[in-house]
């Protein structure tokens, strides 16, 4: 069955860096574009970034553009999110999700990122 | 940026029907998707492309799309349907994915 397992969430100081990972299994990873979606405490989900199945095309929410980098390693069935210069407002649970015709088909269970000094 | 508006809360008696509305500018031209999220869990897709259900989602969940609103209907509501529900679209003008403000459904 489809499984998405996020890791790498931690407490990080503002301005430092953190890399999140999402290990995929149970489906053909190379056939799917992938997303990162986050959810701040008590708030609704917010789309963060999208990467095409081949890793060539990348799209970002305005709130993270220029600071976060989405990437993937298809040989390892793994999706990444490099968070550079995080801010306190980036505190959230970060989910990876598969893309299916412009919606989020399957989700991982999320990893918590807390940005605090 | 594109905005999707939902009522903050909806209450429904067990066995009755709950209706959640999602509104947005020219939403009639977009495909609308719906997610259910229970406390401490990841969202789950319950309706996609306005009216379709993923496998495993009961037919008590149905979507409808007309004019400037999209609707998620939960028929024969059960205690297990208590959750937050979010609509979502892809905004082609910005190439961004947008979620609605969310609706908390309470089964009284």
PDB file of C-alpha atoms in Angstrom:
ATOM      1  CA  UNK A   1       0.000   0.000   0.000  1.00  0.00           C
ATOM      2  CA  UNK A   2       1.013   3.619  -0.480  1.00  0.00           C
ATOM      3  CA  UNK A   3       3.200   4.850   2.322  1.00  0.00           C
ATOM      4  CA  UNK A   4       4.712   8.303   2.827  1.00  0.00           C
ATOM      5  CA  UNK A   5       6.915   8.796   5.878  1.00  0.00           C
ATOM      6  CA  UNK A   6       8.212  12.251   6.716  1.00  0.00           C
ATOM      7  CA  UNK A   7      11.233  12.860   8.933  1.00  0.00           C
ATOM      8  CA  UNK A   8      13.646  15.611   9.900  1.00  0.00           C
ATOM      9  CA  UNK A   9      11.301  17.817  11.888  1.00  0.00           C
ATOM     10  CA  UNK A  10      12.968  19.509  14.832  1.00  0.00           C
ATOM     11  CA  UNK A  11      13.293  22.695  16.844  1.00  0.00           C
ATOM     12  CA  UNK A  12      15.400  25.125  14.797  1.00  0.00           C
ATOM     13  CA  UNK A  13      16.527  28.665  15.462  1.00  0.00           C
ATOM     14  CA  UNK A  14      15.358  31.442  13.155  1.00  0.00           C
ATOM     15  CA  UNK A  15      17.789  31.941  10.284  1.00  0.00           C
ATOM     16  CA  UNK A  16      19.358  28.473  10.514  1.00  0.00           C
ATOM     17  CA  UNK A  17      18.609  25.583   8.144  1.00  0.00           C
ATOM     18  CA  UNK A  18      16.716  22.324   8.248  1.00  0.00           C
ATOM     19  CA  UNK A  19      16.083  19.568   5.715  1.00  0.00           C
ATOM     20  CA  UNK A  20      12.948  17.475   5.715  1.00  0.00           C
ATOM     21  CA  UNK A  21      12.668  14.096   4.007  1.00  0.00           C
ATOM     22  CA  UNK A  22       9.739  12.032   2.793  1.00  0.00           C
ATOM     23  CA  UNK A  23      10.328   8.338   2.062  1.00  0.00           C
ATOM     24  CA  UNK A  24       7.846   6.887  -0.404  1.00  0.00           C
ATOM     25  CA  UNK A  25       6.886   3.251  -0.938  1.00  0.00           C
ATOM     26  CA  UNK A  26       4.058   1.142  -2.327  1.00  0.00           C
ATOM     27  CA  UNK A  27       3.729   3.003  -5.634  1.00  0.00           C
ATOM     28  CA  UNK A  28       5.805   4.041  -8.639  1.00  0.00           C
ATOM     29  CA  UNK A  29       7.433   7.181  -7.225  1.00  0.00           C
ATOM     30  CA  UNK A  30       8.770   8.319 -10.582  1.00  0.00           C
ATOM     31  CA  UNK A  31       5.240   8.554 -11.988  1.00  0.00           C
ATOM     32  CA  UNK A  32       4.033  11.174  -9.534  1.00  0.00           C
ATOM     33  CA  UNK A  33       4.588  14.845  -8.949  1.00  0.00           C
ATOM     34  CA  UNK A  34       4.942  15.508  -5.234  1.00  0.00           C
ATOM     35  CA  UNK A  35       3.930  18.281  -2.845  1.00  0.00           C
ATOM     36  CA  UNK A  36       4.846  19.668   0.536  1.00  0.00           C
ATOM     37  CA  UNK A  37       1.888  21.030   2.499  1.00  0.00           C
ATOM     38  CA  UNK A  38       2.115  22.538   5.971  1.00  0.00           C
ATOM     39  CA  UNK A  39      -0.297  23.255   8.764  1.00  0.00           C
ATOM     40  CA  UNK A  40       0.431  25.760  11.506  1.00  0.00           C
ATOM     41  CA  UNK A  41      -1.006  25.035  14.968  1.00  0.00           C
ATOM     42  CA  UNK A  42      -4.763  25.609  14.951  1.00  0.00           C
ATOM     43  CA  UNK A  43      -4.790  26.648  11.286  1.00  0.00           C
ATOM     44  CA  UNK A  44      -5.805  25.062   8.001  1.00  0.00           C
ATOM     45  CA  UNK A  45      -3.454  23.423   5.510  1.00  0.00           C
ATOM     46  CA  UNK A  46      -1.235  25.631   3.349  1.00  0.00           C
ATOM     47  CA  UNK A  47       0.395  24.448   0.132  1.00  0.00           C
ATOM     48  CA  UNK A  48       4.182  24.960   0.186  1.00  0.00           C
ATOM     49  CA  UNK A  49       5.782  23.522  -2.937  1.00  0.00           C
ATOM     50  CA  UNK A  50       5.391  21.146  -5.886  1.00  0.00           C
ATOM     51  CA  UNK A  51       7.978  19.211  -7.875  1.00  0.00           C
ATOM     52  CA  UNK A  52       7.320  17.376 -11.129  1.00  0.00           C
ATOM     53  CA  UNK A  53       7.843  13.639 -11.365  1.00  0.00           C
ATOM     54  CA  UNK A  54      11.208  14.091 -13.094  1.00  0.00           C
ATOM     55  CA  UNK A  55      12.353  16.848 -10.738  1.00  0.00           C
ATOM     56  CA  UNK A  56      12.672  19.430 -13.497  1.00  0.00           C
ATOM     57  CA  UNK A  57       9.770  21.736 -12.691  1.00  0.00           C
ATOM     58  CA  UNK A  58       9.330  23.301  -9.269  1.00  0.00           C
ATOM     59  CA  UNK A  59       6.706  25.672  -7.933  1.00  0.00           C
ATOM     60  CA  UNK A  60       6.541  27.505  -4.606  1.00  0.00           C
ATOM     61  CA  UNK A  61       4.068  29.393  -2.467  1.00  0.00           C
ATOM     62  CA  UNK A  62       4.904  33.082  -2.249  1.00  0.00           C
ATOM     63  CA  UNK A  63       5.465  32.701   1.507  1.00  0.00           C
ATOM     64  CA  UNK A  64       8.490  30.399   1.019  1.00  0.00           C
ATOM     65  CA  UNK A  65       9.792  31.327  -2.420  1.00  0.00           C
ATOM     66  CA  UNK A  66      13.500  32.120  -2.320  1.00  0.00           C
ATOM     67  CA  UNK A  67      13.952  30.454   1.092  1.00  0.00           C
ATOM     68  CA  UNK A  68      12.810  26.833   0.677  1.00  0.00           C
ATOM     69  CA  UNK A  69      13.972  24.356  -1.976  1.00  0.00           C
ATOM     70  CA  UNK A  70      12.035  21.257  -2.997  1.00  0.00           C
ATOM     71  CA  UNK A  71      13.953  18.364  -4.536  1.00  0.00           C
ATOM     72  CA  UNK A  72      13.725  14.624  -5.037  1.00  0.00           C
ATOM     73  CA  UNK A  73      15.981  11.615  -5.493  1.00  0.00           C
ATOM     74  CA  UNK A  74      14.107   9.134  -7.660  1.00  0.00           C
ATOM     75  CA  UNK A  75      16.788   6.501  -7.129  1.00  0.00           C
ATOM     76  CA  UNK A  76      15.952   6.576  -3.412  1.00  0.00           C
ATOM     77  CA  UNK A  77      12.189   7.217  -3.702  1.00  0.00           C
ATOM     78  CA  UNK A  78      12.657  10.225  -1.482  1.00  0.00           C
ATOM     79  CA  UNK A  79      11.338  13.794  -1.506  1.00  0.00           C
ATOM     80  CA  UNK A  80      13.110  16.654   0.291  1.00  0.00           C
ATOM     81  CA  UNK A  81      12.411  20.149   1.521  1.00  0.00           C
ATOM     82  CA  UNK A  82      15.414  22.321   2.333  1.00  0.00           C
ATOM     83  CA  UNK A  83      14.337  25.079   4.685  1.00  0.00           C
ATOM     84  CA  UNK A  84      16.797  27.966   4.650  1.00  0.00           C
ATOM     85  CA  UNK A  85      16.419  30.957   6.945  1.00  0.00           C
ATOM     86  CA  UNK A  86      13.255  29.688   8.637  1.00  0.00           C
ATOM     87  CA  UNK A  87      11.072  32.200  10.430  1.00  0.00           C
ATOM     88  CA  UNK A  88       8.829  31.757  13.451  1.00  0.00           C
ATOM     89  CA  UNK A  89       5.826  31.793  11.114  1.00  0.00           C
ATOM     90  CA  UNK A  90       7.170  28.640   9.421  1.00  0.00           C
ATOM     91  CA  UNK A  91       6.348  26.654  12.570  1.00  0.00           C
ATOM     92  CA  UNK A  92       3.993  23.894  11.409  1.00  0.00           C
ATOM     93  CA  UNK A  93       3.466  20.223  10.756  1.00  0.00           C
ATOM     94  CA  UNK A  94       4.886  19.523   7.304  1.00  0.00           C
ATOM     95  CA  UNK A  95       3.227  16.859   5.158  1.00  0.00           C
ATOM     96  CA  UNK A  96       4.315  15.349   1.881  1.00  0.00           C
ATOM     97  CA  UNK A  97       1.561  14.338  -0.527  1.00  0.00           C
ATOM     98  CA  UNK A  98       1.191  12.817  -3.969  1.00  0.00           C
ATOM     99  CA  UNK A  99      -0.277  14.896  -6.774  1.00  0.00           C
ATOM    100  CA  UNK A 100      -3.174  13.624  -8.824  1.00  0.00           C
ATOM    101  CA  UNK A 101      -4.664  16.031 -11.349  1.00  0.00           C
ATOM    102  CA  UNK A 102      -4.197  19.126  -9.204  1.00  0.00           C
ATOM    103  CA  UNK A 103      -5.274  17.650  -5.898  1.00  0.00           C
ATOM    104  CA  UNK A 104      -3.541  15.883  -3.025  1.00  0.00           C
ATOM    105  CA  UNK A 105      -4.186  12.198  -3.330  1.00  0.00           C
ATOM    106  CA  UNK A 106      -2.234  10.519  -0.513  1.00  0.00           C
ATOM    107  CA  UNK A 107      -0.640  12.154   2.543  1.00  0.00           C
ATOM    108  CA  UNK A 108       2.037  11.216   5.019  1.00  0.00           C
ATOM    109  CA  UNK A 109       1.520  11.612   8.752  1.00  0.00           C
ATOM    110  CA  UNK A 110       3.631  14.740   8.956  1.00  0.00           C
ATOM    111  CA  UNK A 111       6.718  15.987  10.791  1.00  0.00           C
ATOM    112  CA  UNK A 112       6.708  18.928  13.217  1.00  0.00           C
ATOM    113  CA  UNK A 113       8.990  21.883  12.661  1.00  0.00           C
ATOM    114  CA  UNK A 114       9.264  24.462  15.432  1.00  0.00           C
ATOM    115  CA  UNK A 115      11.161  27.650  14.683  1.00  0.00           C
ATOM    116  CA  UNK A 116      12.161  29.280  17.936  1.00  0.00           C
ATOM    117  CA  UNK A 117      15.144  30.907  19.553  1.00  0.00           C
TER     118      UNK A 117
ATOM    119  CA  UNK B   1      -4.268  35.810  -4.098  1.00  0.00           C
ATOM    120  CA  UNK B   2      -7.230  33.518  -4.580  1.00  0.00           C
ATOM    121  CA  UNK B   3      -9.465  32.988  -1.526  1.00  0.00           C
ATOM    122  CA  UNK B   4     -11.879  30.167  -0.719  1.00  0.00           C
ATOM    123  CA  UNK B   5     -14.431  30.888   2.005  1.00  0.00           C
ATOM    124  CA  UNK B   6     -16.205  28.309   4.171  1.00  0.00           C
ATOM    125  CA  UNK B   7     -18.497  28.642   7.203  1.00  0.00           C
ATOM    126  CA  UNK B   8     -16.497  28.097  10.416  1.00  0.00           C
ATOM    127  CA  UNK B   9     -18.859  25.476  11.789  1.00  0.00           C
ATOM    128  CA  UNK B  10     -21.767  23.237  10.908  1.00  0.00           C
ATOM    129  CA  UNK B  11     -23.805  21.115  13.304  1.00  0.00           C
ATOM    130  CA  UNK B  12     -25.822  18.052  12.344  1.00  0.00           C
ATOM    131  CA  UNK B  13     -27.881  15.482  14.224  1.00  0.00           C
ATOM    132  CA  UNK B  14     -26.983  11.813  13.786  1.00  0.00           C
ATOM    133  CA  UNK B  15     -28.703  10.387  10.733  1.00  0.00           C
ATOM    134  CA  UNK B  16     -29.359  13.801   9.244  1.00  0.00           C
ATOM    135  CA  UNK B  17     -27.622  15.677   6.404  1.00  0.00           C
ATOM    136  CA  UNK B  18     -24.806  18.213   6.753  1.00  0.00           C
ATOM    137  CA  UNK B  19     -24.030  20.660   3.965  1.00  0.00           C
ATOM    138  CA  UNK B  20     -20.738  22.544   3.717  1.00  0.00           C
ATOM    139  CA  UNK B  21     -20.412  25.395   1.229  1.00  0.00           C
ATOM    140  CA  UNK B  22     -17.203  26.628  -0.377  1.00  0.00           C
ATOM    141  CA  UNK B  23     -17.240  29.978  -2.155  1.00  0.00           C
ATOM    142  CA  UNK B  24     -14.697  31.708  -4.344  1.00  0.00           C
ATOM    143  CA  UNK B  25     -14.455  34.105  -7.256  1.00  0.00           C
ATOM    144  CA  UNK B  26     -15.344  32.296 -10.466  1.00  0.00           C
ATOM    145  CA  UNK B  27     -15.112  28.967  -8.633  1.00  0.00           C
ATOM    146  CA  UNK B  28     -17.441  27.565 -11.276  1.00  0.00           C
ATOM    147  CA  UNK B  29     -14.495  27.426 -13.659  1.00  0.00           C
ATOM    148  CA  UNK B  30     -12.342  25.352 -11.310  1.00  0.00           C
ATOM    149  CA  UNK B  31     -12.345  21.763 -10.150  1.00  0.00           C
ATOM    150  CA  UNK B  32     -13.016  21.530  -6.415  1.00  0.00           C
ATOM    151  CA  UNK B  33     -11.646  18.895  -4.059  1.00  0.00           C
ATOM    152  CA  UNK B  34     -12.592  18.156  -0.443  1.00  0.00           C
ATOM    153  CA  UNK B  35     -10.589  16.812   2.513  1.00  0.00           C
ATOM    154  CA  UNK B  36     -11.573  15.499   5.920  1.00  0.00           C
ATOM    155  CA  UNK B  37      -9.191  15.993   8.845  1.00  0.00           C
ATOM    156  CA  UNK B  38      -9.658  14.497  12.282  1.00  0.00           C
ATOM    157  CA  UNK B  39      -7.666  15.773  15.296  1.00  0.00           C
ATOM    158  CA  UNK B  40      -4.028  14.743  15.225  1.00  0.00           C
ATOM    159  CA  UNK B  41      -4.322  13.139  11.793  1.00  0.00           C
ATOM    160  CA  UNK B  42      -3.377  14.065   8.252  1.00  0.00           C
ATOM    161  CA  UNK B  43      -6.100  15.240   5.876  1.00  0.00           C
ATOM    162  CA  UNK B  44      -7.868  12.584   3.822  1.00  0.00           C
ATOM    163  CA  UNK B  45      -9.290  13.167   0.345  1.00  0.00           C
ATOM    164  CA  UNK B  46     -13.053  12.499   0.341  1.00  0.00           C
ATOM    165  CA  UNK B  47     -14.175  14.105  -2.934  1.00  0.00           C
ATOM    166  CA  UNK B  48     -12.148  15.108  -6.004  1.00  0.00           C
ATOM    167  CA  UNK B  49     -12.992  16.786  -9.306  1.00  0.00           C
ATOM    168  CA  UNK B  50     -16.199  18.253  -7.833  1.00  0.00           C
ATOM    169  CA  UNK B  51     -18.138  14.998  -7.523  1.00  0.00           C
ATOM    170  CA  UNK B  52     -15.895  11.896  -7.568  1.00  0.00           C
ATOM    171  CA  UNK B  53     -15.050   9.793  -4.515  1.00  0.00           C
ATOM    172  CA  UNK B  54     -11.780   7.915  -3.949  1.00  0.00           C
ATOM    173  CA  UNK B  55     -12.092   4.197  -3.319  1.00  0.00           C
ATOM    174  CA  UNK B  56     -13.027   3.488   0.279  1.00  0.00           C
ATOM    175  CA  UNK B  57     -14.967   6.712   0.812  1.00  0.00           C
ATOM    176  CA  UNK B  58     -18.636   5.934   1.531  1.00  0.00           C
ATOM    177  CA  UNK B  59     -21.311   7.260  -0.806  1.00  0.00           C
ATOM    178  CA  UNK B  60     -22.687   9.263   2.116  1.00  0.00           C
ATOM    179  CA  UNK B  61     -20.133  11.878   1.006  1.00  0.00           C
ATOM    180  CA  UNK B  62     -21.097  13.707  -2.161  1.00  0.00           C
ATOM    181  CA  UNK B  63     -19.930  16.821  -3.943  1.00  0.00           C
ATOM    182  CA  UNK B  64     -21.844  19.311  -6.044  1.00  0.00           C
ATOM    183  CA  UNK B  65     -20.665  22.320  -8.003  1.00  0.00           C
ATOM    184  CA  UNK B  66     -22.842  25.070  -9.431  1.00  0.00           C
ATOM    185  CA  UNK B  67     -22.280  28.725 -10.195  1.00  0.00           C
ATOM    186  CA  UNK B  68     -20.119  30.423  -7.565  1.00  0.00           C
ATOM    187  CA  UNK B  69     -20.300  27.749  -4.904  1.00  0.00           C
ATOM    188  CA  UNK B  70     -19.215  24.180  -4.352  1.00  0.00           C
ATOM    189  CA  UNK B  71     -20.918  21.955  -1.805  1.00  0.00           C
ATOM    190  CA  UNK B  72     -19.946  18.892   0.209  1.00  0.00           C
ATOM    191  CA  UNK B  73     -22.898  16.956   1.560  1.00  0.00           C
ATOM    192  CA  UNK B  74     -22.649  14.351   4.298  1.00  0.00           C
ATOM    193  CA  UNK B  75     -25.790  12.198   4.336  1.00  0.00           C
ATOM    194  CA  UNK B  76     -26.884  10.012   7.257  1.00  0.00           C
ATOM    195  CA  UNK B  77     -24.290  11.662   9.477  1.00  0.00           C
ATOM    196  CA  UNK B  78     -22.401   9.489  11.944  1.00  0.00           C
ATOM    197  CA  UNK B  79     -20.342  10.296  15.035  1.00  0.00           C
ATOM    198  CA  UNK B  80     -17.222   9.367  13.066  1.00  0.00           C
ATOM    199  CA  UNK B  81     -17.880  12.187  10.603  1.00  0.00           C
ATOM    200  CA  UNK B  82     -16.941  14.779  13.229  1.00  0.00           C
ATOM    201  CA  UNK B  83     -13.925  16.516  11.736  1.00  0.00           C
ATOM    202  CA  UNK B  84     -12.643  19.602   9.971  1.00  0.00           C
ATOM    203  CA  UNK B  85     -13.406  19.764   6.254  1.00  0.00           C
ATOM    204  CA  UNK B  86     -11.463  21.789   3.694  1.00  0.00           C
ATOM    205  CA  UNK B  87     -12.164  22.572   0.056  1.00  0.00           C
ATOM    206  CA  UNK B  88      -9.250  23.072  -2.338  1.00  0.00           C
ATOM    207  CA  UNK B  89      -8.662  24.285  -5.882  1.00  0.00           C
ATOM    208  CA  UNK B  90      -5.757  24.933  -8.200  1.00  0.00           C
ATOM    209  CA  UNK B  91      -5.556  28.577  -9.231  1.00  0.00           C
ATOM    210  CA  UNK B  92      -4.277  28.582 -12.810  1.00  0.00           C
ATOM    211  CA  UNK B  93      -3.555  32.319 -12.827  1.00  0.00           C
ATOM    212  CA  UNK B  94      -0.903  31.923 -10.112  1.00  0.00           C
ATOM    213  CA  UNK B  95      -0.103  28.211 -10.455  1.00  0.00           C
ATOM    214  CA  UNK B  96      -0.828  27.936  -6.734  1.00  0.00           C
ATOM    215  CA  UNK B  97      -2.897  25.453  -4.765  1.00  0.00           C
ATOM    216  CA  UNK B  98      -5.427  27.016  -2.426  1.00  0.00           C
ATOM    217  CA  UNK B  99      -7.288  25.593   0.568  1.00  0.00           C
ATOM    218  CA  UNK B 100     -10.520  26.909   1.993  1.00  0.00           C
ATOM    219  CA  UNK B 101     -10.779  28.388   5.462  1.00  0.00           C
ATOM    220  CA  UNK B 102     -12.172  25.138   6.854  1.00  0.00           C
ATOM    221  CA  UNK B 103     -15.441  24.007   8.449  1.00  0.00           C
ATOM    222  CA  UNK B 104     -15.712  22.152  11.740  1.00  0.00           C
ATOM    223  CA  UNK B 105     -18.539  19.612  11.573  1.00  0.00           C
ATOM    224  CA  UNK B 106     -20.096  18.618  14.886  1.00  0.00           C
ATOM    225  CA  UNK B 107     -22.474  15.669  15.147  1.00  0.00           C
ATOM    226  CA  UNK B 108     -24.759  16.476  18.062  1.00  0.00           C
TER     227      UNK B 108
END
